[in-house]
Coordinates of C-alpha atoms (C1' of nucleotides) in Angstrom, one line a residue:
Chain A
M248 CA 10.9 -0.5 7.7
K249 CA 7.4 0.9 7.9
L250 CA 6.5 3.7 5.7
E251 CA 5.2 6.8 7.4
I252 CA 2.3 8.1 5.3
I253 CA 0.6 11.3 6.1
Y254 CA -2.8 12.1 4.6
E255 CA -3.6 15.8 4.3
K256 CA -6.2 17.8 2.5
D257 CA -5.9 17.1 -1.2
Q258 CA -2.4 15.6 -0.8
V259 CA -0.4 12.8 0.6
V260 CA 3.1 12.9 2.0
I261 CA 5.5 10.0 2.6
K262 CA 8.3 10.6 5.1
N263 CA 11.8 9.3 4.8
M264 CA 11.2 7.5 1.5
D265 CA 14.2 5.8 -0.1
S266 CA 14.6 4.5 -3.6
F267 CA 12.2 7.2 -4.9
E268 CA 13.6 9.9 -7.2
P269 CA 11.0 11.4 -9.5
K270 CA 13.5 12.2 -12.3
H271 CA 14.7 8.6 -12.3
I272 CA 11.2 7.2 -12.2
F273 CA 9.7 9.3 -14.9
E274 CA 12.6 9.7 -17.2
C275 CA 14.0 6.1 -17.2
G276 CA 11.9 5.3 -20.3
Q277 CA 9.1 3.3 -18.7
C278 CA 6.3 5.8 -19.1
F279 CA 5.2 8.5 -21.5
R280 CA 2.5 10.5 -19.8
W281 CA 4.5 12.2 -17.0
D282 CA 5.9 15.7 -17.7
R283 CA 8.2 17.8 -15.7
E284 CA 6.8 21.1 -14.4
E285 CA 8.8 24.3 -13.9
D286 CA 9.2 23.6 -10.2
H287 CA 10.7 20.2 -11.1
S288 CA 7.7 18.3 -9.9
Y289 CA 6.0 15.9 -12.3
T290 CA 2.4 15.8 -13.4
G291 CA 1.0 12.6 -14.9
I292 CA -2.2 10.8 -15.8
A293 CA -2.9 7.1 -15.1
Y294 CA -6.0 5.1 -14.4
G295 CA -8.1 8.2 -15.3
R296 CA -6.6 10.3 -12.5
V297 CA -4.3 13.3 -12.6
L298 CA -1.4 13.4 -10.1
N299 CA 1.5 15.6 -9.3
V300 CA 4.6 14.2 -7.6
S301 CA 7.5 16.1 -6.0
K302 CA 10.3 15.5 -3.6
R303 CA 11.3 17.7 -0.7
G304 CA 14.3 16.3 1.2
S305 CA 13.5 12.7 1.7
D306 CA 9.8 13.3 1.7
I307 CA 7.6 12.5 -1.3
I308 CA 4.6 14.7 -1.9
F309 CA 1.6 13.5 -4.0
K310 CA -0.7 16.3 -4.9
N311 CA -4.3 16.3 -6.2
T312 CA -5.2 13.0 -4.6
N313 CA -6.8 11.7 -1.4
K314 CA -6.5 8.8 1.1
K315 CA -8.8 6.5 -0.8
D316 CA -7.2 6.9 -4.2
F317 CA -3.7 6.7 -2.7
Q318 CA -4.4 3.5 -0.9
E319 CA -6.4 1.9 -3.7
L320 CA -4.4 3.1 -6.6
W321 CA -1.2 5.1 -6.2
Y322 CA 0.4 2.9 -3.5
H323 CA 0.4 0.0 -5.9
Y324 CA 1.2 2.1 -8.9
F325 CA 4.4 3.3 -7.4
D326 CA 5.3 -0.2 -6.2
L327 CA 5.6 1.0 -2.6
D328 CA 5.5 -2.6 -1.2
T329 CA 8.7 -3.5 -3.0
N330 CA 12.0 -3.1 -1.1
Y331 CA 14.4 -1.9 -3.8
N332 CA 17.4 -2.3 -1.5
V333 CA 17.0 -6.1 -1.7
I334 CA 16.9 -6.0 -5.5
K335 CA 19.9 -3.7 -5.7
E336 CA 22.0 -5.9 -3.5
K337 CA 21.2 -9.0 -5.4
L338 CA 21.9 -7.3 -8.8
S339 CA 25.2 -5.7 -7.7
H340 CA 26.5 -8.8 -6.0
N341 CA 29.8 -9.7 -7.8
D342 CA 29.0 -7.1 -10.5
P343 CA 30.8 -3.8 -10.1
I344 CA 29.4 -2.6 -13.5
M345 CA 25.8 -3.1 -12.3
K346 CA 26.7 -1.5 -9.0
K347 CA 27.8 1.6 -10.8
A348 CA 24.6 1.7 -13.0
I349 CA 22.4 1.3 -9.9
E350 CA 24.2 4.3 -8.3
F351 CA 23.1 6.4 -11.2
G352 CA 19.4 5.3 -11.2
A353 CA 19.2 4.6 -7.4
G354 CA 15.7 6.3 -7.3
I355 CA 14.1 4.2 -10.0
R356 CA 10.9 2.5 -9.3
I357 CA 9.0 0.4 -11.8
L358 CA 5.4 1.7 -12.2
K359 CA 2.6 -0.7 -12.3
Q360 CA 1.0 0.6 -15.5
Q361 CA -2.3 -0.2 -17.2
P362 CA -2.0 -3.0 -19.7
W363 CA -4.1 -1.6 -22.5
E364 CA -2.4 1.8 -22.4
T365 CA 1.0 0.2 -22.1
L366 CA 0.3 -2.1 -25.1
I367 CA -0.6 0.8 -27.4
S368 CA 2.2 3.0 -26.0
F369 CA 4.9 0.5 -26.8
I370 CA 3.5 -0.3 -30.2
I371 CA 3.9 3.5 -30.9
S372 CA 7.4 3.3 -29.4
S373 CA 8.8 1.0 -32.1
N374 CA 11.4 2.7 -34.3
N375 CA 10.6 6.0 -32.7
N376 CA 12.0 8.4 -30.1
I377 CA 10.6 9.6 -26.8
P378 CA 9.4 13.1 -27.7
R379 CA 7.6 11.8 -30.7
I380 CA 6.1 8.9 -28.8
K381 CA 4.8 11.3 -26.1
K382 CA 3.4 13.6 -28.7
A383 CA 1.5 10.8 -30.5
I384 CA 0.0 9.5 -27.2
E385 CA -1.0 13.0 -26.1
L386 CA -2.8 13.5 -29.4
L387 CA -4.6 10.2 -29.0
C388 CA -5.7 11.2 -25.5
E389 CA -6.8 14.7 -26.5
G390 CA -8.7 13.4 -29.5
Y391 CA -10.4 10.3 -28.1
G392 CA -9.8 10.2 -24.3
E393 CA -12.1 11.4 -21.6
Y394 CA -11.8 15.0 -20.4
L395 CA -10.7 15.0 -16.8
G396 CA -10.6 18.7 -16.1
V397 CA -8.0 21.4 -15.9
F398 CA -4.9 20.9 -13.7
L399 CA -2.0 23.5 -13.5
G400 CA -3.6 25.4 -16.4
K401 CA -3.7 22.4 -18.8
K402 CA -6.7 20.4 -20.0
R403 CA -6.2 16.7 -19.1
Y404 CA -7.5 13.6 -20.8
S405 CA -7.5 9.9 -20.0
F406 CA -6.2 7.3 -22.4
P407 CA -8.9 6.3 -24.8
S408 CA -10.6 2.9 -24.4
P409 CA -10.0 -0.1 -26.7
E410 CA -13.6 0.3 -28.1
T411 CA -13.1 3.9 -28.9
V412 CA -9.8 3.4 -30.7
A413 CA -11.2 0.3 -32.5
K414 CA -13.9 2.5 -34.1
R415 CA -11.5 5.1 -35.5
S416 CA -10.4 5.2 -39.1
I417 CA -6.7 4.7 -40.0
E418 CA -6.6 8.3 -41.1
E419 CA -7.8 9.5 -37.7
I420 CA -5.2 7.5 -35.9
K421 CA -2.5 8.6 -38.4
A422 CA -3.5 12.2 -37.7
C423 CA -2.2 11.5 -34.1
N424 CA 1.4 11.3 -35.5
T425 CA 1.4 7.5 -35.2
G426 CA 2.5 7.1 -38.8
Y427 CA 2.6 3.6 -40.3
R428 CA 1.7 2.1 -36.9
A429 CA -1.9 3.4 -37.2
P430 CA -3.2 0.1 -38.7
Y431 CA -1.4 -1.9 -36.0
I432 CA -3.0 0.2 -33.4
I433 CA -6.5 -0.2 -34.8
K434 CA -6.1 -4.0 -35.3
T435 CA -4.8 -4.4 -31.8
A436 CA -7.6 -2.3 -30.4
E437 CA -10.2 -4.4 -32.3
S438 CA -8.6 -7.6 -30.9
V439 CA -8.6 -6.3 -27.3
A440 CA -12.1 -4.9 -27.6
S441 CA -13.5 -8.2 -29.1
N442 CA -12.4 -10.0 -25.9
P443 CA -11.6 -7.7 -23.1
E444 CA -11.8 -10.4 -20.4
A445 CA -9.1 -12.5 -22.1
F446 CA -6.8 -9.4 -22.2
Q447 CA -7.4 -8.6 -18.6
K448 CA -6.4 -12.2 -17.6
L449 CA -3.2 -12.2 -19.6
Y450 CA -1.1 -11.4 -16.6
K451 CA -2.1 -14.7 -15.0
F452 CA 0.0 -16.7 -17.5
N453 CA 3.7 -17.3 -16.9
T454 CA 6.2 -15.1 -18.7
E455 CA 6.7 -17.4 -21.7
D456 CA 2.9 -18.0 -22.4
C457 CA 2.1 -14.4 -21.8
Q458 CA 4.7 -13.3 -24.3
R459 CA 3.5 -15.8 -26.9
Q460 CA 0.0 -14.2 -26.6
L461 CA 1.3 -10.7 -26.7
L462 CA 3.2 -11.5 -29.9
T463 CA -0.1 -12.2 -31.7
F464 CA -1.0 -8.5 -31.5
S465 CA -0.2 -6.5 -34.6
G466 CA 2.8 -4.2 -34.0
V467 CA 4.1 -6.3 -31.1
G468 CA 7.4 -8.0 -31.7
P469 CA 10.0 -9.4 -29.2
K470 CA 11.2 -6.0 -27.8
V471 CA 7.7 -4.5 -27.4
A472 CA 6.4 -7.7 -25.9
H473 CA 9.1 -7.7 -23.2
C474 CA 8.3 -4.1 -22.3
I475 CA 4.7 -4.9 -21.9
L476 CA 5.5 -8.0 -19.8
F477 CA 7.7 -6.0 -17.5
F478 CA 5.8 -2.7 -17.2
C479 CA 2.2 -4.0 -16.8
M480 CA 2.1 -7.8 -16.5
G481 CA 4.2 -8.1 -13.4
K482 CA 6.8 -10.2 -15.2
M483 CA 10.0 -9.0 -13.5
D484 CA 12.1 -11.5 -15.3
A485 CA 11.4 -9.9 -18.7
F486 CA 14.4 -8.2 -20.3
P487 CA 13.6 -5.9 -23.3
V488 CA 16.7 -5.6 -25.5
D489 CA 16.5 -2.4 -27.4
V490 CA 19.3 -0.7 -29.2
W491 CA 20.4 1.2 -26.1
V492 CA 20.6 -1.9 -23.9
K493 CA 22.3 -3.8 -26.7
R494 CA 24.9 -1.1 -27.1
I495 CA 25.6 -0.6 -23.4
M496 CA 25.8 -4.4 -22.8
E497 CA 28.2 -4.7 -25.6
Y498 CA 30.2 -1.8 -24.3
L499 CA 30.2 -2.9 -20.6
Y500 CA 30.2 -6.7 -20.8
F501 CA 30.8 -8.2 -24.2
K502 CA 33.4 -5.8 -25.7
E503 CA 32.2 -6.7 -29.1
D504 CA 29.1 -6.8 -31.4
T505 CA 26.7 -9.3 -29.9
P506 CA 23.3 -10.6 -31.2
S507 CA 20.2 -9.5 -29.1
K508 CA 19.4 -13.2 -28.5
V509 CA 22.7 -13.8 -26.8
I510 CA 22.3 -10.7 -24.7
Q511 CA 18.8 -11.8 -23.8
Q512 CA 20.1 -15.2 -22.6
F513 CA 23.0 -13.7 -20.8
A514 CA 20.6 -11.5 -18.8
R515 CA 18.3 -14.4 -18.0
D516 CA 21.1 -16.4 -16.6
K517 CA 22.8 -13.5 -14.8
Y518 CA 19.8 -11.6 -13.4
G519 CA 17.0 -14.2 -13.3
G520 CA 13.8 -12.9 -11.7
H521 CA 15.2 -9.4 -11.5
A522 CA 16.3 -9.1 -15.1
G523 CA 13.9 -6.3 -15.8
F524 CA 15.2 -4.1 -13.0
A525 CA 18.7 -4.7 -14.3
Q526 CA 17.5 -3.5 -17.7
Q527 CA 16.1 -0.3 -16.3
Y528 CA 19.3 0.6 -14.4
L529 CA 21.4 -0.1 -17.5
F530 CA 19.1 1.8 -19.8
Y531 CA 19.1 4.8 -17.6
Y532 CA 22.8 4.6 -17.1
A533 CA 23.5 4.4 -20.8
R534 CA 21.2 7.4 -21.6
E535 CA 22.6 9.6 -18.8
L536 CA 26.2 8.9 -19.8
G537 CA 25.4 9.0 -23.5
I538 CA 27.1 5.6 -23.8
G539 CA 26.4 3.9 -27.1
K540 CA 25.6 7.1 -29.1
N541 CA 28.5 6.2 -31.4
Chain B
dC150 C1' 20.2 16.9 -48.3
dC151 C1' 20.6 12.5 -45.9
dC152 C1' 20.3 9.8 -41.9
dC153 C1' 18.5 7.9 -38.1
dA154 C1' 15.3 7.0 -34.0
dG155 C1' 14.0 2.5 -27.6
dG156 C1' 11.3 -2.5 -34.3
dC157 C1' 7.9 -4.6 -36.9
dA158 C1' 5.6 -6.9 -40.8
dG159 C1' 6.0 -8.8 -45.1
dT160 C1' 8.7 -10.7 -48.5
dT161 C1' 12.7 -13.4 -50.2
dA162 C1' 16.4 -17.2 -50.4
Chain C
dT167 C1' 14.3 -19.3 -40.1
dA168 C1' 17.5 -16.0 -41.3
dA169 C1' 18.4 -12.0 -43.9
dC170 C1' 16.6 -8.1 -46.1
dT171 C1' 13.6 -3.9 -46.9
dG172 C1' 10.2 -0.3 -46.4
dC173 C1' 8.0 2.5 -43.2
dC174 C1' 5.5 7.9 -40.7
dT175 C1' 8.0 11.8 -39.4
dG176 C1' 11.0 15.5 -37.8
dG177 C1' 15.3 16.8 -35.7
dG178 C1' 20.4 16.7 -36.3

DNA sequence: CCCCAGGCAGTTA
DNA sequence: TAACTGCCTGGG
């Protein structure tokens, strides 16, 4: 199965793409800087670039980019080398519940996000909800990120660097609606800025060692660490257990109140190296169905 | 008005 | 080391 990629002026089109649904990708909870436009396309910012993604039939259209950026950046960002059909088959083998969940989020792809941005974003995510998380991140970017120009009538900004955030006062970071997480953010920024090379090399450790190091950052606990492992460290065996996943796993598999640790172990045994994908399908399924709201 | 939201840190027992 | 509590903030 070879992808047919067509490079046009200012945009790139992929023909006959499967396992790629913008709504699933951008609304499954993995990212916070992608917003739906009126035409149902999504505009987002990553790696200091602004991109617009839409779907027409089975074609995916990437606007505001070029061949070089697509090949060097977006191809990897959208995980286009991974065959999701293989993952789906493995996960749904002897598991009708997972099979159903995968049908709902069949177009999910796990974005390869930037570690620093992901680290801070998920610190902000703790005990928080998605609109508020997005708002806080946007304020951080508008206040301290780099101006990238206007796209679709809106000024766009990059995610601020560790050095920039580290120099801000608690009040300034609080003013970005980060609340009591402001000191965590600054401490973590100082830590990353003091040794950027070490942070860049974190992904080279195995899951367990990588997690241990992530837990040393202020504001990073078990759940946030697993999100970071999965979304930007390439640890596809990570399995973040948040309240949604806890509730849906209890509802679908355990039929009773179950500690997060037990769920965690269950997922490790059952899904192994694909645990994170399973988590995403279950999470999206739970949210779309409203399972676990009560 | 109270309660909770994709948890964490800090403090007890 | 497990259990408990407070925490920004705003929408239900």
